Tab-separated table of C-alpha atoms and ligand atoms in Angstrom:
chain	number	residue	atom	x	y	z
Y	1	MET	CA	-33.155	106.485	45.519
Y	2	LYS	CA	-34.124	103.076	45.821
Y	3	ILE	CA	-37.341	101.716	44.107
Y	4	LEU	CA	-39.161	98.545	43.796
Y	5	ALA	CA	-41.159	98.334	40.862
Y	6	VAL	CA	-43.992	95.943	39.475
Y	7	GLU	CA	-44.905	95.192	35.845
Y	8	THR	CA	-48.178	93.050	34.824
Y	9	SER	CA	-49.501	94.518	32.046
Y	10	CYS	CA	-49.341	91.690	29.909
Y	11	ASP	CA	-48.104	88.249	30.144
Y	12	GLU	CA	-44.774	89.014	32.242
Y	13	THR	CA	-44.710	89.130	35.954
Y	14	ALA	CA	-41.915	91.219	36.719
Y	15	ILE	CA	-40.555	93.098	40.142
Y	16	ALA	CA	-37.068	94.767	40.523
Y	17	VAL	CA	-35.188	96.568	43.244
Y	18	ALA	CA	-32.758	99.457	41.952
Y	19	GLU	CA	-30.926	102.101	43.253
Y	20	PHE	CA	-30.624	105.342	41.390
Y	21	GLY	CA	-27.813	108.054	42.151
Y	22	ASP	CA	-25.392	110.494	40.618
Y	23	GLY	CA	-21.981	109.278	39.496
Y	24	ARG	CA	-20.328	110.980	42.593
Y	25	GLY	CA	-21.328	108.510	44.882
Y	26	HIS	CA	-24.059	110.397	46.614
Y	27	THR	CA	-27.476	108.945	46.715
Y	28	ARG	CA	-29.622	111.797	45.269
Y	29	THR	CA	-33.375	111.973	46.669
Y	30	HIS	CA	-34.932	112.899	43.398
Y	31	PRO	CA	-33.721	114.437	39.985
Y	32	SER	CA	-34.222	118.165	39.268
Y	33	ARG	CA	-34.758	119.616	35.772
Y	34	THR	CA	-31.145	120.407	35.573
Y	35	ASP	CA	-30.154	117.074	36.034
Y	36	ALA	CA	-31.590	115.711	32.831
Y	37	ASP	CA	-27.962	115.977	31.245
Y	38	LYS	CA	-26.101	114.461	34.098
Y	39	ALA	CA	-25.429	110.452	34.099
Y	40	VAL	CA	-27.299	108.328	36.319
Y	41	ARG	CA	-25.982	105.201	37.965
Y	42	VAL	CA	-28.175	102.276	38.667
Y	43	ASN	CA	-27.403	99.652	41.074
Y	44	VAL	CA	-29.940	96.748	39.995
Y	45	TRP	CA	-29.936	94.899	43.767
Y	46	SER	CA	-32.392	92.172	41.948
Y	47	HIS	CA	-34.906	91.765	39.090
Y	48	ILE	CA	-36.766	88.632	38.050
Y	49	VAL	CA	-38.892	88.476	35.033
Y	50	SER	CA	-41.288	85.530	35.075
Y	51	SER	CA	-42.832	84.782	31.484
Y	52	GLN	CA	-46.286	83.151	30.986
Y	53	ALA	CA	-45.684	82.804	27.178
Y	54	THR	CA	-45.829	79.129	26.832
Y	55	LEU	CA	-49.055	79.091	28.745
Y	56	HIS	CA	-50.688	81.521	26.423
Y	57	ALA	CA	-48.836	79.823	23.226
Y	58	LYS	CA	-51.721	77.112	23.475
Y	59	PHE	CA	-54.310	79.829	22.900
Y	60	GLY	CA	-51.929	81.586	20.014
Y	61	GLY	CA	-52.223	84.762	22.125
Y	62	VAL	CA	-52.660	86.122	25.268
Y	63	VAL	CA	-55.704	85.456	27.344
Y	64	PRO	CA	-56.222	88.215	29.570
Y	65	ASN	CA	-57.894	86.494	32.298
Y	66	LEU	CA	-55.558	83.740	32.114
Y	67	ALA	CA	-52.646	86.371	32.474
Y	68	LYS	CA	-54.502	87.993	35.395
Y	69	ARG	CA	-54.700	84.512	37.279
Y	70	GLU	CA	-51.020	83.937	36.678
Y	71	HIS	CA	-49.911	87.291	37.994
Y	72	GLN	CA	-52.158	86.772	41.316
Y	73	LYS	CA	-50.214	83.285	41.656
Y	74	ASN	CA	-46.721	84.493	40.941
Y	75	LEU	CA	-46.224	88.061	42.651
Y	76	VAL	CA	-45.937	87.096	46.069
Y	77	THR	CA	-43.404	84.342	45.161
Y	78	ILE	CA	-41.322	86.648	43.003
Y	79	LEU	CA	-41.465	89.426	45.674
Y	80	ARG	CA	-39.864	87.101	48.030
Y	81	GLU	CA	-37.192	86.037	45.670
Y	82	VAL	CA	-36.314	89.471	44.723
Y	83	LEU	CA	-36.206	90.580	48.251
Y	84	ARG	CA	-34.079	87.688	49.065
Y	85	GLY	CA	-31.923	88.274	45.932
Y	86	SER	CA	-31.641	91.924	46.666
Y	87	ARG	CA	-30.239	91.332	50.230
Y	88	ILE	CA	-31.046	94.884	51.022
Y	89	LYS	CA	-31.428	95.810	54.447
Y	90	ASP	CA	-34.342	95.708	56.498
Y	91	GLN	CA	-35.627	99.250	57.752
Y	92	GLU	CA	-34.501	99.456	61.473
Y	93	SER	CA	-35.998	97.002	63.840
Y	94	ARG	CA	-37.520	99.649	65.894
Y	95	LYS	CA	-39.471	100.388	63.247
Y	96	LYS	CA	-40.126	96.805	62.397
Y	97	LYS	CA	-41.637	96.414	66.067
Y	98	GLY	CA	-44.174	99.209	65.137
Y	99	GLN	CA	-44.821	97.431	61.910
Y	100	ILE	CA	-45.947	94.488	63.527
Y	101	ARG	CA	-48.354	96.561	66.210
Y	102	SER	CA	-49.765	98.445	62.944
Y	103	LEU	CA	-50.622	95.332	61.086
Y	104	ASP	CA	-53.730	94.846	63.003
Y	105	SER	CA	-54.953	98.072	62.281
Y	106	LYS	CA	-53.878	97.607	58.257
Y	107	SER	CA	-55.655	94.311	57.980
Y	108	LEU	CA	-59.105	95.885	57.049
Y	109	ILE	CA	-57.570	98.222	54.690
Y	110	LEU	CA	-55.498	95.377	52.819
Y	111	ASN	CA	-58.545	93.394	52.560
Y	112	ALA	CA	-60.357	96.327	50.720
Y	113	ILE	CA	-57.328	96.689	48.376
Y	114	LEU	CA	-56.971	93.123	47.433
Y	115	GLU	CA	-60.557	92.096	47.632
Y	116	ARG	CA	-60.925	91.865	43.940
Y	117	GLU	CA	-57.657	89.482	43.835
Y	118	PRO	CA	-58.493	86.623	46.130
Y	119	GLU	CA	-55.940	84.359	44.895
Y	120	LEU	CA	-53.414	86.946	45.500
Y	121	PHE	CA	-54.755	87.928	48.797
Y	122	SER	CA	-54.822	84.641	50.427
Y	123	ARG	CA	-50.974	84.117	49.072
Y	124	PHE	CA	-50.390	87.488	50.383
Y	125	LYS	CA	-51.781	86.953	54.072
Y	126	LYS	CA	-49.511	83.814	54.282
Y	127	ARG	CA	-46.241	84.788	52.801
Y	128	ALA	CA	-46.135	88.567	52.399
Y	129	LEU	CA	-47.431	90.199	55.719
Y	130	SER	CA	-44.615	89.218	57.670
Y	131	LEU	CA	-41.861	90.186	55.718
Y	132	PRO	CA	-39.999	93.074	57.261
Y	133	ALA	CA	-40.220	96.385	55.317
Y	134	PRO	CA	-37.281	96.545	53.176
Y	135	ASP	CA	-35.138	99.849	53.069
Y	136	ILE	CA	-36.448	101.342	49.645
Y	137	ASP	CA	-37.872	104.883	49.161
Y	138	ALA	CA	-41.079	104.028	46.706
Y	139	ILE	CA	-42.943	101.533	44.959
Y	140	ALA	CA	-43.441	101.828	41.387
Y	141	VAL	CA	-46.280	100.413	39.365
Y	142	THR	CA	-47.413	100.257	35.646
Y	143	TYR	CA	-50.844	101.223	35.374
Y	144	GLY	CA	-51.162	101.147	31.518
Y	145	PRO	CA	-51.108	100.774	28.531
Y	146	GLY	CA	-52.192	97.049	28.903
Y	147	LEU	CA	-54.576	94.562	29.644
Y	148	ALA	CA	-57.014	95.970	32.328
Y	149	PRO	CA	-57.367	92.705	34.078
Y	150	ALA	CA	-53.433	92.229	34.284
Y	151	LEU	CA	-52.674	95.682	34.972
Y	152	TRP	CA	-55.220	95.686	37.830
Y	153	VAL	CA	-53.418	92.935	39.708
Y	154	GLY	CA	-50.139	94.942	39.853
Y	155	ILE	CA	-51.732	98.183	40.823
Y	156	ASN	CA	-53.562	96.164	43.796
Y	157	PHE	CA	-50.447	94.422	44.905
Y	158	ALA	CA	-48.226	97.636	44.730
Y	159	ARG	CA	-50.777	99.360	46.743
Y	160	ALA	CA	-51.117	96.760	49.244
Y	161	LEU	CA	-47.256	96.684	49.802
Y	162	ALA	CA	-47.247	100.609	49.882
Y	163	CYS	CA	-49.794	100.665	52.663
Y	164	LEU	CA	-48.028	98.042	54.399
Y	165	TRP	CA	-44.533	99.163	54.368
Y	166	ASP	CA	-45.717	103.147	54.322
Y	167	LYS	CA	-44.054	104.046	51.235
Y	168	PRO	CA	-44.970	106.071	48.383
Y	169	LEU	CA	-46.500	104.756	45.079
Y	170	ILE	CA	-45.284	105.939	41.713
Y	171	PRO	CA	-47.761	105.119	38.826
Y	172	VAL	CA	-45.587	104.519	35.523
Y	173	ASN	CA	-46.636	104.503	31.802
Y	174	HIS	CA	-45.645	101.081	30.276
Y	175	MET	CA	-44.561	102.778	27.022
Y	176	ALA	CA	-42.332	105.485	29.161
Y	177	GLY	CA	-40.646	102.138	30.755
Y	178	HIS	CA	-39.870	100.705	27.180
Y	179	ILE	CA	-38.426	104.572	26.288
Y	180	TYR	CA	-35.928	104.126	29.579
Y	181	SER	CA	-34.788	100.581	28.698
Y	182	ALA	CA	-32.934	101.657	25.866
Y	183	TRP	CA	-31.393	104.235	28.119
Y	184	LEU	CA	-29.871	101.475	30.402
Y	185	ARG	CA	-26.586	100.784	29.503
Y	186	GLN	CA	-24.498	97.971	31.381
Y	187	GLY	CA	-21.494	98.858	33.171
Y	188	GLY	CA	-20.490	101.905	35.443
Y	189	GLU	CA	-19.688	101.583	39.062
Y	190	ILE	CA	-21.351	100.132	42.148
Y	191	ARG	CA	-21.446	102.886	45.099
Y	192	ILE	CA	-23.176	101.325	47.674
Y	193	PRO	CA	-21.511	101.245	51.357
Y	194	LYS	CA	-20.989	97.703	52.540
Y	195	SER	CA	-23.206	98.499	55.856
Y	196	GLU	CA	-26.109	98.913	53.472
Y	197	ILE	CA	-25.747	95.413	51.888
Y	198	ARG	CA	-26.494	92.078	54.250
Y	199	GLY	CA	-24.273	89.299	52.948
Y	200	LYS	CA	-22.914	88.330	49.624
Y	201	SER	CA	-24.870	90.632	47.129
Y	202	GLN	CA	-25.058	89.971	43.082
Y	203	ILE	CA	-25.677	93.620	42.240
Y	204	GLN	CA	-25.580	94.323	38.389
Y	205	ASN	CA	-24.647	97.969	37.071
Y	206	TYR	CA	-26.151	100.141	34.653
Y	207	GLU	CA	-25.626	103.672	33.965
Y	208	ILE	CA	-28.113	106.214	32.248
Y	209	PRO	CA	-25.892	108.393	30.243
Y	210	SER	CA	-26.733	111.920	29.976
Y	211	MET	CA	-28.386	112.523	26.459
Y	212	ARG	CA	-29.398	115.824	24.711
Y	213	PHE	CA	-33.067	116.472	24.409
Y	214	PRO	CA	-35.071	116.495	22.055
Y	215	LEU	CA	-35.088	112.612	21.829
Y	216	LEU	CA	-36.820	110.493	19.170
Y	217	ALA	CA	-37.808	107.110	20.292
Y	218	LEU	CA	-39.287	104.282	18.162
Y	219	LEU	CA	-41.332	102.259	20.257
Y	220	VAL	CA	-42.274	98.889	18.582
Y	221	SER	CA	-44.340	96.122	20.599
Y	222	GLY	CA	-46.892	93.598	20.583
Y	223	GLY	CA	-49.606	96.509	21.170
Y	224	HIS	CA	-47.971	99.592	19.934
Y	225	THR	CA	-45.811	101.336	17.276
Y	226	GLU	CA	-45.065	104.974	18.053
Y	227	LEU	CA	-42.615	107.500	17.313
Y	228	VAL	CA	-42.336	109.716	20.437
Y	229	LEU	CA	-40.667	113.072	20.633
Y	230	MET	CA	-39.235	113.547	24.071
Y	231	ARG	CA	-38.222	116.945	24.939
Y	232	GLY	CA	-37.330	116.313	28.559
Y	233	HIS	CA	-38.258	113.770	31.564
Y	234	GLY	CA	-42.260	113.446	31.479
Y	235	LYS	CA	-42.375	115.553	28.336
Y	236	PHE	CA	-43.452	112.865	25.577
Y	237	GLU	CA	-45.389	114.107	22.308
Y	238	ILE	CA	-46.611	111.009	20.005
Y	239	ILE	CA	-45.721	112.460	16.704
Y	240	GLY	CA	-46.628	109.210	14.618
Y	241	GLU	CA	-48.276	105.852	15.253
Y	242	THR	CA	-49.902	103.104	13.763
Y	243	ARG	CA	-53.296	103.392	12.124
Y	244	ASP	CA	-54.061	99.491	12.544
Y	245	ASP	CA	-51.969	96.716	13.325
Y	246	ALA	CA	-48.820	97.319	15.869
Y	247	ALA	CA	-45.375	95.999	14.397
Y	248	GLY	CA	-45.191	93.061	17.128
Y	249	GLU	CA	-48.714	92.428	16.158
Y	250	ALA	CA	-47.823	92.109	12.432
Y	251	PHE	CA	-45.001	89.817	13.122
Y	252	ASP	CA	-47.377	87.678	15.381
Y	253	LYS	CA	-49.946	87.354	12.739
Y	254	VAL	CA	-47.450	86.364	9.901
Y	255	ALA	CA	-45.840	83.912	12.021
Y	256	ARG	CA	-49.245	82.172	12.518
Y	257	ILE	CA	-50.157	82.428	8.905
Y	258	LEU	CA	-46.553	80.667	8.271
Y	259	GLY	CA	-47.738	77.990	10.647
Y	260	LEU	CA	-45.106	79.030	13.328
Y	261	GLY	CA	-45.360	79.099	17.168
Y	262	TYR	CA	-46.054	82.052	19.754
Y	263	PRO	CA	-44.781	84.808	20.093
Y	264	GLY	CA	-44.136	84.981	16.368
Y	265	GLY	CA	-41.625	87.653	16.546
Y	266	PRO	CA	-38.571	85.597	17.500
Y	267	GLU	CA	-39.816	82.878	15.208
Y	268	ILE	CA	-39.889	85.294	12.219
Y	269	SER	CA	-36.639	86.895	12.869
Y	270	ARG	CA	-34.725	83.501	13.372
Y	271	LEU	CA	-36.134	82.098	10.125
Y	272	ALA	CA	-35.742	85.354	8.258
Y	273	GLU	CA	-31.940	85.105	9.072
Y	274	ARG	CA	-32.071	81.957	6.445
Y	275	GLY	CA	-34.408	83.538	3.929
Y	276	ASP	CA	-33.756	85.987	0.794
Y	277	PRO	CA	-35.475	89.223	1.443
Y	278	ARG	CA	-35.595	90.033	-2.066
Y	279	LYS	CA	-37.048	87.020	-3.268
Y	280	TYR	CA	-40.874	88.406	-2.994
Y	281	PRO	CA	-41.723	92.054	-3.152
Y	282	LEU	CA	-44.028	92.800	-0.560
Y	283	PRO	CA	-45.323	96.378	0.015
Y	284	SER	CA	-44.177	98.557	2.807
Y	285	PRO	CA	-47.432	100.788	3.681
Y	286	MET	CA	-47.110	104.510	4.102
Y	287	ILE	CA	-43.446	104.406	3.311
Y	288	ASN	CA	-43.635	107.874	1.316
Y	289	THR	CA	-46.123	109.596	3.002
Y	290	LYS	CA	-45.338	113.019	4.915
Y	291	ASP	CA	-46.763	112.091	8.061
Y	292	HIS	CA	-45.195	110.016	10.555
Y	293	ASN	CA	-47.570	107.295	11.059
Y	294	PHE	CA	-47.437	103.467	9.886
Y	295	SER	CA	-49.977	100.564	8.866
Y	296	PHE	CA	-49.469	97.251	8.489
Y	297	SER	CA	-52.394	95.205	7.814
Y	298	GLY	CA	-51.851	95.749	4.200
Y	299	LEU	CA	-48.600	94.007	4.401
Y	300	LYS	CA	-49.977	91.121	6.677
Y	301	THR	CA	-52.657	90.724	4.177
Y	302	ALA	CA	-50.295	90.487	1.132
Y	303	VAL	CA	-48.431	87.677	3.035
Y	304	VAL	CA	-51.839	86.023	3.218
Y	305	TYR	CA	-52.238	85.880	-0.450
Y	306	LEU	CA	-48.695	85.161	-0.853
Y	307	VAL	CA	-48.953	81.933	1.063
Y	308	ARG	CA	-52.562	81.319	-0.673
Y	309	ASP	CA	-50.939	81.678	-3.885
Y	310	SER	CA	-47.782	79.713	-3.789
Y	311	VAL	CA	-47.522	76.550	-5.673
Y	312	PRO	CA	-46.318	74.276	-4.857
Y	313	ILE	CA	-47.121	74.460	-1.061
Y	314	VAL	CA	-45.202	76.326	1.054
Y	315	ASP	CA	-42.074	74.268	2.219
Y	316	ARG	CA	-39.448	75.466	4.749
Y	317	HIS	CA	-37.167	77.233	2.291
Y	318	ARG	CA	-40.206	79.309	0.784
Y	319	LYS	CA	-41.288	80.129	4.422
Y	320	ALA	CA	-37.723	81.543	5.116
Y	321	ASP	CA	-37.809	83.335	2.254
Y	322	ILE	CA	-41.472	84.590	2.899
Y	323	ALA	CA	-40.453	85.676	6.371
Y	324	ALA	CA	-37.249	87.776	5.256
Y	325	SER	CA	-39.348	89.523	2.905
Y	326	PHE	CA	-41.898	90.255	5.347
Y	327	GLN	CA	-39.590	91.255	7.660
Y	328	LYS	CA	-37.678	93.639	5.307
Y	329	ALA	CA	-40.830	95.311	4.140
Y	330	ALA	CA	-41.684	95.893	8.007
Y	331	VAL	CA	-38.107	97.018	8.680
Y	332	ASP	CA	-37.630	99.291	5.711
Y	333	VAL	CA	-40.663	101.405	6.817
Y	334	LEU	CA	-40.026	101.652	10.476
Y	335	VAL	CA	-36.390	102.545	9.617
Y	336	LYS	CA	-37.070	105.025	6.656
Y	337	LYS	CA	-39.833	106.954	8.999
Y	338	THR	CA	-37.490	107.120	11.860
Y	339	VAL	CA	-34.931	108.731	10.122
Y	340	ARG	CA	-37.150	110.982	8.419
Y	341	ALA	CA	-38.753	112.197	11.866
Y	342	ALA	CA	-35.419	112.797	13.532
Y	343	LYS	CA	-34.151	114.863	10.770
Y	344	GLU	CA	-37.241	116.839	10.621
Y	345	HIS	CA	-37.534	117.461	14.377
Y	346	GLY	CA	-33.637	117.907	14.760
Y	347	SER	CA	-33.244	114.997	17.093
Y	348	LYS	CA	-29.406	113.750	16.971
Y	349	THR	CA	-30.547	110.976	19.753
Y	350	ILE	CA	-32.762	108.067	18.481
Y	351	LEU	CA	-33.965	105.367	21.196
Y	352	LEU	CA	-35.117	102.112	20.103
Y	353	GLY	CA	-37.548	100.059	22.534
Y	354	GLY	CA	-40.225	97.612	22.976
Y	355	GLY	CA	-40.319	93.901	22.414
Y	356	VAL	CA	-39.666	94.167	18.399
Y	357	ALA	CA	-36.380	95.860	19.414
Y	358	ALA	CA	-34.921	92.526	19.748
Y	359	ASN	CA	-34.960	92.159	16.307
Y	360	ALA	CA	-31.737	92.019	14.637
Y	361	ALA	CA	-32.623	93.194	11.125
Y	362	LEU	CA	-34.396	96.407	12.555
Y	363	ARG	CA	-31.448	97.281	14.903
Y	364	ARG	CA	-28.894	96.674	11.846
Y	365	GLU	CA	-30.712	98.516	9.406
Y	366	LEU	CA	-31.504	101.455	11.540
Y	367	SER	CA	-27.764	101.762	12.565
Y	368	ALA	CA	-26.580	101.390	9.194
Y	369	THR	CA	-28.982	104.106	7.893
Y	370	LEU	CA	-28.235	106.637	10.681
Y	371	LYS	CA	-24.813	105.956	9.867
Y	372	LYS	CA	-25.163	106.969	6.455
Y	373	GLU	CA	-27.735	109.636	6.515
Y	374	MET	CA	-27.312	111.410	9.859
Y	375	PRO	CA	-23.341	110.535	10.785
Y	376	ASP	CA	-23.372	112.745	14.110
Y	377	ALA	CA	-26.617	110.987	15.369
Y	378	MET	CA	-26.511	108.489	18.273
Y	379	LEU	CA	-28.702	105.213	18.557
Y	380	PHE	CA	-29.497	103.520	21.840
Y	381	THR	CA	-30.854	100.165	21.746
Y	382	PRO	CA	-31.924	98.243	24.871
Y	383	ASP	CA	-30.049	95.105	26.058
Y	384	LEU	CA	-31.239	91.891	24.694
Y	385	SER	CA	-32.436	91.043	28.170
Y	386	LEU	CA	-34.497	94.267	28.579
Y	387	THR	CA	-36.314	94.474	24.982
Y	388	GLY	CA	-39.314	92.575	26.716
Y	389	ASP	CA	-41.304	93.595	29.369
Y	390	ASN	CA	-39.506	93.865	32.660
Y	391	ALA	CA	-39.822	95.811	35.993
Y	392	LEU	CA	-36.198	97.291	35.697
Y	393	MET	CA	-37.453	99.634	32.928
Y	394	ILE	CA	-40.209	100.716	35.120
Y	395	ALA	CA	-37.935	101.263	37.908
Y	396	ALA	CA	-35.786	103.689	35.732
Y	397	ALA	CA	-38.953	105.461	34.217
Y	398	ALA	CA	-40.277	105.967	37.882
Y	399	TYR	CA	-37.078	107.812	38.858
Y	400	PHE	CA	-37.467	110.258	36.377
Y	401	SER	CA	-41.360	110.721	37.135
Y	402	LYS	CA	-42.791	113.459	38.993
Y	403	LYS	CA	-46.216	111.471	39.790
Y	404	LYS	CA	-45.270	110.460	43.564
Y	405	MET	CA	-48.523	109.656	45.223
Y	406	ALA	CA	-50.028	107.842	48.428
Y	407	TRP	CA	-51.430	104.346	48.317
Y	408	SER	CA	-55.022	105.784	49.564
Y	409	ASP	CA	-55.169	108.065	46.272
Y	410	ALA	CA	-56.934	106.671	43.430
Y	411	LEU	CA	-55.095	104.753	40.695
Y	412	GLN	CA	-56.988	103.291	38.016
Y	413	ALA	CA	-55.879	100.848	35.528
Y	414	ASP	CA	-55.675	102.467	31.970
Y	415	ALA	CA	-55.819	100.053	29.242
Y	416	ASN	CA	-55.374	102.696	26.656
Y	417	LEU	CA	-53.353	105.139	28.526
Y	418	ARG	CA	-51.196	107.450	26.106
Y	419	LEU	CA	-47.688	108.864	26.901
P	1	LIG	O1	-42.990	95.023	24.371
P	1	LIG	P1	-43.654	93.548	24.171
P	1	LIG	O2	-42.583	92.363	24.936
P	1	LIG	O3	-44.714	93.388	25.011
P	1	LIG	C1	-45.859	94.485	24.666
P	1	LIG	O4	-46.053	95.457	25.519
P	1	LIG	O5	-46.733	94.394	23.882
P	1	LIG	O6	-43.263	93.035	23.018
P	1	LIG	C2	-43.911	91.984	22.461
P	1	LIG	C3	-43.939	91.939	20.895
P	1	LIG	C4	-44.518	90.390	20.584
P	1	LIG	O7	-45.379	90.961	19.412
P	1	LIG	C5	-43.397	89.963	20.008
P	1	LIG	O8	-43.617	88.979	18.708
P	1	LIG	C6	-42.434	90.759	19.712
P	1	LIG	O9	-42.590	91.711	20.562
P	1	LIG	N1	-41.037	90.304	19.297
P	1	LIG	C7	-40.179	90.402	18.334
P	1	LIG	C8	-39.085	90.046	18.244
P	1	LIG	N2	-38.818	89.518	19.668
P	1	LIG	C9	-40.094	89.957	20.200
P	1	LIG	N3	-40.601	90.802	17.057
P	1	LIG	C10	-39.817	91.053	15.841
P	1	LIG	N4	-38.481	90.266	16.415
P	1	LIG	C11	-38.280	89.830	17.295
P	1	LIG	N5	-36.884	89.301	17.554
P	2	LIG	ZN1	-44.193	96.095	26.484
C-alpha cells in the first residue's frame, strides 16, 4: 500500500510518500487484526520536512496565521519535490488522458475546496493541476490536534489532491503519528520491483517490528504530554496527561526565562549537558501522586524565582546549571511516572514520541531506569530525524488506521482532537 501523507499541524510543512508491505515481498492492501504482531516493511520513496522555525523565532513562538501563510506557500513546491524525488511511476497513460479530460469538470470542485486558501489555490492551479497522477493508493492528512488555521491548509490541500487524482483520504491524529514514529526502525529490505521505479531512486528502508500489546507511549511535544495505553491499532486510551503546561512548552518557557533562543528545548538540552543537574534542587511536581498525570507550571515558576533571586546576575555557568537542574526535575517526573504506569498496566513495551523525545537526558534516564526496574521491558525511541513533526509518521499511522474516506466526505480540522 503506497501512501502520500501531508502534515501541517504546526510550523512544519511536510509531505512523504511511503510504501508499506509485509516482509515477504507482497504488497498487502491493508492490515487485518491478526497482522498486529507481524513486522511491516516500510520503503520511503521520498520524505521532506520544511521547518518555519526561524521565521517564528522572531516572535518567540508559533504565530498561527503566519504558519498558515507559509504552508500555503510551501505545499505545492514540496509536493513537486517529493514526487520528483520519489520517482514513483505515474498511473497508466490511458488514465492520464482521462484525467485531463475530467479536469474541466473538476475545476469547480477544486475551486470550492481551495477557496479559503487563495495563495495555495493560485499555486495549485499553476503547478499542481498538470502533475500526472502518481501510482499511490491513498492520501493521508493530519486533521488534529494542532493549530486550526494550519491544519485547515493541509486538509484542503489533501482533499484537492484526492479529488484531482481520485484517491481515498485517510484522516490521521497527529499524536498517533508521534506514537508510530517510535515504531519505525531504520533498516530492513527494499522489495520493490524495478519496473515500478522510474530512473534512479534513493529509497530509504524502515521496518515496523512486531510488538506485543498493550504498549505504553509517553508522548511529549510542544502542546501535549500524555501517557497513552495502546491495546491494538486504533485502540488508544489516554491514562495520564498534563494538567497545565506541556513538557515541551516548559522547556520553551524556561529557555525564554534564561534568554535562550526559540525553540527552547534543543537550547536547554545543549546547555544542560555542560551544567550540574544537582546544583539547584527544583521541584518535580506530582512525582509521587498515584495517578498518571503531570504538571509543569510549578517547576517553571520555581525557575522564575531562582533566576530572579540569583546573585550575582545569571552568568553562562549558572545558566548551564539552571538548565541542567530544570531538565533533571522534568526528566525525573516523566521517567518515574512512565515506569510506574508501565508496571501497573503490565506493558512490557514502551514507546517515546514527540519533539521532546529528542532530549538525550530523557532517553538516557528512561532507558537506564527501565533496565533497572523492568529488565524484560523494551524501549523504542524514534530516530532523531523523526522526533519532530514529519509526514512519514503520519503515513505510518494512516497505514494502520481504518478511517478511509472520500474527498467529498466532511473532514474538519479539530485543534483539540484526542486519541
Ligand atoms: O512534536 P513537536 O515537534 O511539535 C509539536 O507537535 O508540538 O514538539 C516540539 C517541542 C518544542 O517544545 C521543542 O522545544 C521541544 O519539542 N524539543 C525539545 C528538544 N527538541 C525539541 N525539548 C527538549 N529537548 C530537546 N532536545
Ligand atoms: Zn508534534
